[in-house]
Coordinates of C-alpha atoms in Angstrom, one line a residue:
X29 CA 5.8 22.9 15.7
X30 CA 6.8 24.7 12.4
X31 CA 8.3 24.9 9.5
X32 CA 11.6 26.2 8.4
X33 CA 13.0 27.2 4.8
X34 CA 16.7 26.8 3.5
X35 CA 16.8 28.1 0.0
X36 CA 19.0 25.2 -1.8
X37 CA 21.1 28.3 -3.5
X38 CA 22.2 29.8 0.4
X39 CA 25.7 28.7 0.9
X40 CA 28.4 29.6 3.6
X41 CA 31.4 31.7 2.2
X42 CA 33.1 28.2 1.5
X43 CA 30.4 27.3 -0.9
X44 CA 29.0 24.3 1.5
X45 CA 25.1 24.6 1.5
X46 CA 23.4 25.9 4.5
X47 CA 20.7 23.5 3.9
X48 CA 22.8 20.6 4.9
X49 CA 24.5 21.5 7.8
X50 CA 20.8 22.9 9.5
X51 CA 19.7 19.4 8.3
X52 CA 22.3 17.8 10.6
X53 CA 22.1 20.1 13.7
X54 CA 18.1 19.9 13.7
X55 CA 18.4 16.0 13.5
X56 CA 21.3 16.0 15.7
X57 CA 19.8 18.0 18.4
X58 CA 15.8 17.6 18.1
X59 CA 14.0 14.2 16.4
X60 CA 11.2 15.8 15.8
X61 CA 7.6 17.0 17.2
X62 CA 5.8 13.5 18.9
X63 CA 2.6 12.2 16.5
X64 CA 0.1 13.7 18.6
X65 CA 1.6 17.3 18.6
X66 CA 1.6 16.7 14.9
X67 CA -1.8 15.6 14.6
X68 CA -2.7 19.0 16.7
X69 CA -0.8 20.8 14.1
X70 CA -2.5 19.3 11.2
X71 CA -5.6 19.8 12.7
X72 CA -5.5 23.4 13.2
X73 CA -4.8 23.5 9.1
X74 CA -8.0 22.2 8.3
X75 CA -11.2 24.2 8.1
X76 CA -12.6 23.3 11.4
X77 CA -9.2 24.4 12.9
X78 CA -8.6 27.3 11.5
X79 CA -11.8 28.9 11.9
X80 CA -11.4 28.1 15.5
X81 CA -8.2 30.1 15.4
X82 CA -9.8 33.0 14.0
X83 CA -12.0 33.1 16.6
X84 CA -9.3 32.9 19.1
X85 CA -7.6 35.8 17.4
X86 CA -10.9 37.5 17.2
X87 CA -11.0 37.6 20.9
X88 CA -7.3 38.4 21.6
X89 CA -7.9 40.9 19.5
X90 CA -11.0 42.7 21.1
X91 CA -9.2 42.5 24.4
X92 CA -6.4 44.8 22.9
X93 CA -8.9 46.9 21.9
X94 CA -10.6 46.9 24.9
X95 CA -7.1 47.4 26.4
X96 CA -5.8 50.3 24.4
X97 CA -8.7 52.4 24.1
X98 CA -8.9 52.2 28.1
X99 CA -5.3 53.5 28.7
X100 CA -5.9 55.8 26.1
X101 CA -9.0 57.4 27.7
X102 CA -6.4 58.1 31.0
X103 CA -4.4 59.6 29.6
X104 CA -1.7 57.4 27.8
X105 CA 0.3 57.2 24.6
X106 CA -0.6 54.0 23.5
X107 CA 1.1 51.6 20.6
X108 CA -0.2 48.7 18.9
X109 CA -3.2 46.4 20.1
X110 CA -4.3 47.1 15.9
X111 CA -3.5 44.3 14.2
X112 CA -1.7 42.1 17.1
X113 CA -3.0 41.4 20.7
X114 CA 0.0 43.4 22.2
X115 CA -0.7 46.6 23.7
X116 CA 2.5 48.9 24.9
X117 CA 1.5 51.8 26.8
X118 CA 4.3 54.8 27.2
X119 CA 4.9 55.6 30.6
X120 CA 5.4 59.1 32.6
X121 CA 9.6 59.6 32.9
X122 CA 10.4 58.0 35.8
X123 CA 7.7 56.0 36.7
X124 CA 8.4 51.9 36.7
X125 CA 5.9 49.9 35.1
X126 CA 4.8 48.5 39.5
X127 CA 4.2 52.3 40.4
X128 CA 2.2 52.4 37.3
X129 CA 0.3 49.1 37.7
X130 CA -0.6 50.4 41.5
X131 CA -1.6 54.2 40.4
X132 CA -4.2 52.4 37.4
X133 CA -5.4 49.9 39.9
X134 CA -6.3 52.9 42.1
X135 CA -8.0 54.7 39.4

């Protein structure tokens, strides 16, 4: 569930607007999200819904965190995990990230 933008001034090299060909393939090809999905949608718009989101980003969050500051204190070069939930954690030259996973469960 989302939402896509065409600009109405975005043409092919022909001149034909993009708008109206995306139109027809997204019609074509998909009829659309079912009510309830939409209803879920709507409903994480209002108050209620977004303040539960925050909440769940809240917590994705803290797990990064929690994430990069342990592979950090091992010894790692660690990216991200700031201001998304993704943590990427550099590993030794010619280590695979299963040799890693068993060496960090060890420790």
């Amino acid at each position: 569930l989302g939402w896509t933008v065409i600009p109405s001034d975005l043409k092919f090299s022909d001149g034909t607007p993009v708008r109206q060909d995306f139109n027809r393939v997204m019609t074509t090809a998909f009829n659309g999200a079912s009510n309830i999905v939409q209803g879920g949608g709507l409903a994480c718009l209002d108050p209620e819904g977004q303040e539960e989101i925050n909440k769940l980003i809240d917590y994705y969050l803290e797990n990064a965190a929690m994430l990069k500051e342990a592979m950090t204190s091992i010894g790692f070069n660690v990216f991200g995990g700031d201001n998304a939930p993704y943590v990427f954690v550099q590993l030794p030259e010619g280590k695979s990230s299963w040799d890693m996973f068993s060496e960090i469960l060890e420790k």
